[in-house]
Coordinates of C-alpha atoms and ligand atoms in Angstrom, one line a residue:
M1 CA -58.0 24.7 46.9
T2 CA -58.2 28.1 45.3
D3 CA -55.2 29.1 47.6
L4 CA -53.2 26.2 46.1
E5 CA -54.2 27.1 42.6
Q6 CA -53.4 30.8 43.2
L7 CA -50.0 29.9 44.7
R8 CA -49.3 27.7 41.6
Q9 CA -50.2 30.5 39.2
D10 CA -48.1 33.1 41.2
L11 CA -45.1 30.9 41.3
L12 CA -45.2 29.7 37.7
G13 CA -45.8 33.3 36.6
A14 CA -42.8 34.5 38.6
I15 CA -40.6 31.8 37.2
D16 CA -41.7 32.6 33.6
A17 CA -40.8 36.3 34.2
A18 CA -37.5 35.6 35.9
A19 CA -34.9 37.5 33.9
G20 CA -31.8 36.0 35.4
L21 CA -30.2 33.1 37.4
D22 CA -30.3 35.2 40.6
A23 CA -34.1 35.7 40.2
I24 CA -34.5 31.9 39.7
E25 CA -32.6 31.2 42.8
A26 CA -34.7 33.7 44.8
I27 CA -37.9 32.0 43.7
R28 CA -36.5 28.6 44.5
V29 CA -35.7 29.7 48.0
H30 CA -39.1 31.4 48.3
A31 CA -41.0 28.3 47.2
L32 CA -38.9 25.2 48.1
G33 CA -36.5 26.5 50.7
K34 CA -36.7 25.6 54.4
Q35 CA -39.1 28.4 55.0
G36 CA -40.6 28.2 51.5
A37 CA -44.3 28.4 50.7
V38 CA -44.5 25.0 49.2
T39 CA -42.4 23.5 51.9
G40 CA -44.8 25.0 54.4
L41 CA -47.7 23.3 52.7
L42 CA -46.0 20.0 52.8
K43 CA -45.5 20.4 56.5
T44 CA -49.3 20.7 57.0
L45 CA -49.8 17.2 55.7
G46 CA -48.9 15.6 59.0
A47 CA -51.7 17.3 60.9
M48 CA -54.4 16.3 58.4
S49 CA -56.9 13.6 58.7
P50 CA -56.2 10.6 56.4
E51 CA -59.1 11.5 54.1
E52 CA -58.0 15.0 53.8
R53 CA -54.4 14.0 53.2
Q54 CA -55.4 11.6 50.5
L55 CA -57.2 14.4 48.7
T56 CA -54.8 17.3 49.3
G57 CA -51.4 15.4 49.4
P58 CA -51.2 14.6 45.7
R59 CA -52.1 18.2 44.8
I60 CA -49.3 19.6 47.1
H61 CA -46.8 17.1 45.7
A62 CA -47.9 17.9 42.1
L63 CA -47.4 21.6 42.9
R64 CA -43.9 20.9 44.2
E65 CA -43.1 18.9 41.1
A66 CA -44.5 21.5 38.7
V67 CA -42.5 24.3 40.4
T68 CA -39.3 22.2 40.5
E69 CA -39.6 21.4 36.8
A70 CA -40.5 25.0 35.8
L71 CA -37.5 26.2 37.8
S72 CA -35.0 23.8 36.1
E73 CA -36.4 24.5 32.6
R74 CA -36.2 28.2 33.1
K75 CA -32.8 27.9 34.5
E76 CA -31.6 25.8 31.6
M77 CA -33.1 28.3 29.2
L78 CA -31.4 31.3 30.9
E79 CA -28.1 29.5 31.0
R80 CA -28.3 28.7 27.3
K81 CA -29.2 32.3 26.5
A82 CA -26.2 33.5 28.5
M83 CA -23.9 31.0 26.7
D84 CA -25.2 32.1 23.3
A85 CA -24.6 35.7 24.2
R86 CA -21.1 34.9 25.3
L87 CA -20.4 32.9 22.1
A88 CA -21.7 35.8 20.0
S89 CA -19.7 38.4 21.8
E90 CA -16.4 36.5 22.2
T91 CA -16.0 35.1 18.6
L92 CA -12.5 35.0 17.3
D93 CA -12.3 34.1 13.6
M94 CA -9.0 32.4 13.2
T95 CA -9.3 32.3 9.4
L96 CA -9.3 36.1 9.1
P97 CA -6.0 37.5 7.7
V98 CA -3.9 39.3 10.3
D99 CA -4.6 43.0 10.1
L100 CA -1.5 44.0 11.9
V101 CA 1.4 44.6 9.5
P102 CA 4.8 44.2 11.3
P103 CA 6.9 47.2 10.9
G104 CA 9.8 47.2 8.4
T105 CA 10.7 44.6 5.8
V106 CA 12.9 41.5 5.7
H107 CA 16.0 42.1 3.6
P108 CA 16.2 39.9 0.4
V109 CA 19.5 38.5 1.6
S110 CA 17.9 37.3 4.9
Q111 CA 14.8 36.0 3.0
V112 CA 17.0 34.0 0.6
M113 CA 19.1 32.6 3.4
D114 CA 15.9 31.5 5.1
E115 CA 14.7 29.9 1.8
L116 CA 18.0 28.1 1.4
A117 CA 17.9 26.8 5.0
E118 CA 14.4 25.6 4.4
I119 CA 15.3 23.8 1.2
F120 CA 18.4 22.1 2.6
A121 CA 16.8 21.2 5.9
D122 CA 14.4 19.2 3.9
L123 CA 17.4 17.3 2.4
G124 CA 18.8 16.6 5.8
F125 CA 21.4 19.4 6.0
A126 CA 22.2 21.3 9.2
V127 CA 23.2 24.9 9.3
A128 CA 26.8 25.5 10.4
S129 CA 28.7 28.8 10.9
G130 CA 32.2 30.1 11.4
P131 CA 33.8 33.5 12.3
E132 CA 34.2 36.3 9.8
I133 CA 37.6 37.0 11.3
E134 CA 39.4 33.8 10.2
D135 CA 43.1 32.6 10.1
D136 CA 45.0 32.0 6.9
W137 CA 45.3 28.3 7.7
R138 CA 41.6 27.6 7.6
N139 CA 40.9 30.2 4.9
F140 CA 43.7 28.9 2.6
T141 CA 46.3 26.4 3.7
A142 CA 43.9 23.6 4.9
L143 CA 41.9 24.1 1.7
N144 CA 45.0 23.2 -0.3
I145 CA 45.9 26.8 -1.1
P146 CA 49.5 27.0 0.2
E147 CA 51.2 30.3 0.8
T148 CA 52.8 30.5 -2.6
H149 CA 49.7 29.4 -4.5
P150 CA 48.4 31.9 -7.0
A151 CA 44.8 31.5 -5.8
R152 CA 45.8 33.4 -2.6
A153 CA 46.6 36.5 -4.7
M154 CA 43.3 36.1 -6.6
H155 CA 41.2 36.5 -3.4
D156 CA 41.9 40.2 -2.8
T157 CA 42.2 39.4 0.9
F158 CA 41.8 41.9 3.7
Y159 CA 44.6 40.9 6.1
F160 CA 45.1 42.0 9.7
P161 CA 48.6 43.3 10.6
E162 CA 51.0 40.5 11.2
V163 CA 51.5 39.7 14.9
E164 CA 54.9 38.6 15.9
G165 CA 55.1 35.1 17.3
A166 CA 51.5 34.3 16.2
E167 CA 51.1 31.0 14.5
H168 CA 48.7 32.2 11.9
R169 CA 48.0 35.5 10.1
M170 CA 44.4 36.7 10.7
L171 CA 42.2 37.9 7.9
L172 CA 38.6 38.6 6.9
R173 CA 37.4 35.3 5.4
T174 CA 37.3 35.6 1.6
H175 CA 34.8 32.7 1.3
T176 CA 32.7 30.4 3.4
S177 CA 34.9 27.4 2.6
P178 CA 36.8 27.6 5.9
V179 CA 33.6 26.4 7.6
Q180 CA 34.2 23.1 5.7
I181 CA 37.5 22.8 7.7
R182 CA 35.9 23.8 11.0
T183 CA 33.1 21.3 10.6
M184 CA 35.3 18.4 9.6
M185 CA 37.6 19.1 12.5
M186 CA 34.8 19.5 15.0
Q187 CA 32.3 16.7 14.1
K188 CA 32.5 13.1 13.0
P189 CA 31.2 12.1 9.6
P190 CA 28.7 11.6 8.1
I191 CA 28.4 15.3 7.7
R192 CA 25.7 17.3 5.8
I193 CA 25.9 21.0 6.4
I194 CA 25.3 24.3 4.7
A195 CA 27.1 27.4 5.9
P196 CA 25.6 30.8 4.9
G197 CA 27.4 34.0 5.9
R198 CA 29.3 37.2 5.2
V199 CA 32.6 37.2 3.3
Y200 CA 35.0 40.0 2.3
R201 CA 37.1 40.9 -0.7
S202 CA 38.8 44.1 -1.7
D203 CA 36.7 44.5 -4.8
S204 CA 34.0 47.0 -5.9
D205 CA 31.7 47.5 -8.9
A206 CA 28.1 47.0 -9.9
T207 CA 28.2 43.3 -9.2
H208 CA 31.0 43.3 -6.5
T209 CA 31.0 44.8 -3.0
P210 CA 33.8 44.5 -0.4
M211 CA 31.4 42.5 1.8
F212 CA 29.0 40.0 0.3
H213 CA 27.3 36.8 1.2
Q214 CA 28.1 33.2 0.3
I215 CA 26.6 29.8 1.2
E216 CA 28.8 26.7 1.4
G217 CA 27.6 23.2 1.2
L218 CA 29.5 20.1 2.4
V219 CA 28.7 16.4 2.4
I220 CA 31.1 13.9 3.9
D221 CA 30.2 10.2 4.0
K222 CA 31.2 6.9 2.5
G223 CA 30.9 6.2 -1.2
I224 CA 29.8 9.8 -2.2
T225 CA 30.1 10.4 -5.9
L226 CA 29.6 13.3 -8.4
G227 CA 26.1 11.8 -9.0
H228 CA 25.1 12.8 -5.5
L229 CA 26.5 16.2 -6.1
K230 CA 24.6 16.8 -9.3
W231 CA 21.3 15.4 -7.9
T232 CA 21.6 17.6 -4.8
L233 CA 22.3 20.8 -6.8
E234 CA 19.5 20.0 -9.2
T235 CA 17.0 19.4 -6.4
F236 CA 18.2 22.6 -4.7
L237 CA 18.0 24.8 -7.7
K238 CA 14.5 23.5 -8.8
A239 CA 13.2 24.2 -5.3
Y240 CA 14.9 27.6 -5.1
F241 CA 13.7 28.9 -8.5
E242 CA 10.4 27.1 -8.0
R243 CA 10.5 25.5 -11.5
D244 CA 10.8 21.9 -12.7
D245 CA 12.4 22.8 -16.0
I246 CA 15.8 23.6 -14.6
V247 CA 18.7 22.1 -16.5
L248 CA 22.3 22.0 -15.1
R249 CA 25.6 21.7 -16.9
L250 CA 28.7 20.7 -14.9
R251 CA 31.8 22.3 -16.5
P252 CA 35.2 21.0 -15.5
S253 CA 37.0 23.7 -13.5
Y254 CA 39.7 24.2 -11.0
F255 CA 39.3 24.9 -7.3
P256 CA 42.4 23.9 -5.2
F257 CA 40.1 22.2 -2.6
T258 CA 38.3 20.0 -5.1
E259 CA 39.3 17.1 -7.4
P260 CA 37.6 17.0 -9.7
G261 CA 36.1 20.5 -9.6
A262 CA 33.2 21.8 -11.6
E263 CA 31.5 25.1 -12.3
V264 CA 27.8 24.7 -12.4
D265 CA 25.8 26.5 -15.1
V266 CA 22.1 26.7 -15.1
G267 CA 20.0 27.0 -18.3
Y268 CA 18.1 30.2 -18.9
S269 CA 15.6 31.3 -21.5
V270 CA 14.5 34.8 -22.6
V271 CA 11.0 35.9 -21.9
N272 CA 9.9 39.4 -22.9
G273 CA 13.5 40.4 -23.4
K274 CA 14.4 39.3 -19.9
R275 CA 16.6 36.3 -18.9
V276 CA 14.7 33.9 -16.7
I277 CA 16.3 30.8 -15.0
G278 CA 14.8 27.7 -16.4
G279 CA 13.4 26.6 -19.8
D280 CA 15.4 25.3 -22.8
P281 CA 18.8 27.0 -23.1
S282 CA 19.2 25.9 -26.7
K283 CA 16.0 27.7 -27.9
G284 CA 15.8 31.3 -29.0
N285 CA 18.2 33.6 -27.1
G286 CA 18.6 31.1 -24.2
G287 CA 21.9 30.1 -22.8
W288 CA 23.9 29.1 -19.8
M289 CA 24.7 31.1 -16.7
E290 CA 27.3 30.2 -14.1
V291 CA 25.7 29.9 -10.6
L292 CA 27.9 27.7 -8.4
G293 CA 31.4 26.4 -7.8
S294 CA 31.6 22.7 -6.7
G295 CA 33.5 19.5 -6.7
M296 CA 34.5 16.4 -4.9
V297 CA 36.4 17.4 -1.7
H298 CA 40.2 17.1 -2.4
R299 CA 42.0 14.2 -0.5
K300 CA 44.4 16.7 0.9
V301 CA 41.6 18.7 2.5
I302 CA 40.1 15.6 4.1
E303 CA 43.5 14.7 5.4
A304 CA 44.2 18.2 6.7
C305 CA 41.1 17.8 8.9
G306 CA 42.4 14.6 10.4
L307 CA 40.2 12.2 8.4
D308 CA 41.2 9.3 6.3
P309 CA 40.4 10.1 2.6
D310 CA 40.3 6.4 1.8
E311 CA 37.4 6.0 4.2
W312 CA 35.6 9.3 3.8
Q313 CA 34.7 11.1 0.6
G314 CA 32.4 14.0 -0.2
F315 CA 31.4 16.9 -2.2
A316 CA 31.2 20.6 -1.6
F317 CA 29.8 23.6 -3.3
G318 CA 29.7 27.4 -2.8
T319 CA 27.8 30.3 -4.3
G320 CA 26.9 33.9 -3.7
V321 CA 23.7 34.5 -1.8
D322 CA 23.3 38.1 -3.1
R323 CA 23.7 36.8 -6.7
L324 CA 21.0 34.1 -6.1
A325 CA 18.7 36.9 -4.7
M326 CA 19.4 39.1 -7.8
L327 CA 18.7 36.2 -10.2
K328 CA 15.4 35.3 -8.5
Y329 CA 14.0 38.7 -7.6
G330 CA 15.3 40.7 -10.5
M331 CA 17.8 43.3 -9.1
D332 CA 20.6 44.2 -11.5
D333 CA 22.9 46.2 -9.2
L334 CA 24.4 44.7 -6.1
R335 CA 25.4 47.9 -4.4
P336 CA 22.0 49.1 -3.2
F337 CA 21.8 45.8 -1.2
F338 CA 24.0 47.5 1.3
D339 CA 23.0 51.2 1.0
G340 CA 20.2 50.9 3.6
D341 CA 17.9 53.0 1.4
L342 CA 14.4 52.6 2.7
R343 CA 12.8 53.0 -0.7
W344 CA 14.9 50.0 -2.0
L345 CA 14.1 48.0 1.1
R346 CA 10.4 48.7 0.9
H347 CA 10.4 47.7 -2.8
Y348 CA 12.5 44.6 -2.6
G349 CA 11.9 43.6 1.1
F350 CA 9.6 40.9 2.3
S351 CA 6.9 40.9 5.0
A352 CA 8.0 39.3 8.2
L353 CA 4.9 37.1 7.9
D354 CA 6.3 35.8 4.5
V355 CA 8.1 32.9 6.1
P356 CA 9.5 30.6 3.4
T357 CA 8.1 27.1 3.4
L358 CA 8.5 24.3 0.8
S359 CA 4.7 23.6 0.8
G360 CA 3.9 27.3 0.1
G361 CA 6.6 27.5 -2.7
V362 CA 9.8 28.7 -1.0
G363 CA 9.4 32.3 -2.1
A364 CA 5.7 32.4 -1.2
Ligands
DAH1 N1 35.1 29.1 -2.3 C1 34.8 29.3 -3.7 C2 34.8 30.8 -4.0 O1 34.7 31.6 -3.1 C3 33.5 28.7 -4.1 C4 33.5 27.2 -4.1 C5 33.9 26.5 -5.2 C6 33.2 26.6 -2.9 C7 34.0 25.1 -5.2 C8 33.2 25.2 -2.9 C9 33.6 24.4 -4.1 O2 32.9 24.5 -1.8 O3 33.6 23.1 -4.0 O4 34.9 31.2 -5.1

């Protein structure tokens, strides 16, 4: 009896002191394994007299049960401790701000183009593109600017040397409008695209550089009206300038590829001596600023692309991306945009983590 009690105390004590899962397993083998101490006791039952067995049997079985239970409790406890330690050492707080700052900054032109793509994607516009080396048919003729048209002279075009026998004269595109032609010739309406990109004109001062950026918009569908144009531009400018109090004024104007054509002015107000887009243009020193060219796509342009203008109508608009950036982020000289001066880029650039989203406010 005392042997049994001693064994029980030894085993339970050892289990209690077991520091790891390996130790637990060793005790289990030592007590309950094939050659184990408790197993050995169970084997003695067969040789006992019935009286002795009746007396000793339950004690040996109770010992086995107590040891089994103590082992599994200790094991569970050690496993929990191991898991807690792992959880404590392997924590990863996903809510912490990233402490790694990506090198360099995103140029304001790239940032604004991303903002525009985000805004127009939400309105169902795809992004289209065309080559910067364009031919004079797509840059001018198909846009209803024939060779003798004065608008050709107004574009200060960089031409490539004439090639004998070539059908078209090549040039650096003077605007993104040829992407209208490429899109209408390549895909079936309905069409809803924007086309941001580089354009070139022989022109240079504080607000003009020989290379600059434009964005074109084109919608071709059935039953499109000036109302659709105005709503689209209003929605776009409100999202871009992140203000609801944006007012537009469509001023009749002339672009060969539109009929009717309109220049779009946006109302500004003056805050602390500075012009800001939005607010009441009729109050204080407020006024109107031209921001876009636009209009209903001319029948001749739709025809030039092989579409029936009696079936398909649409609107188009175009504006300067650099200018939009200047108006929103407060630069007053265009030239440093393209100087590559790190001080300017650090000041006006955006973090690569600053991805424009509508929910975050586009400029976030
Ligand atoms: N292509 C014109 C320019 O460079 C801008 C423009 C005006 C584009 C009216 C358009 C439009 O699509 O409808 O000055």
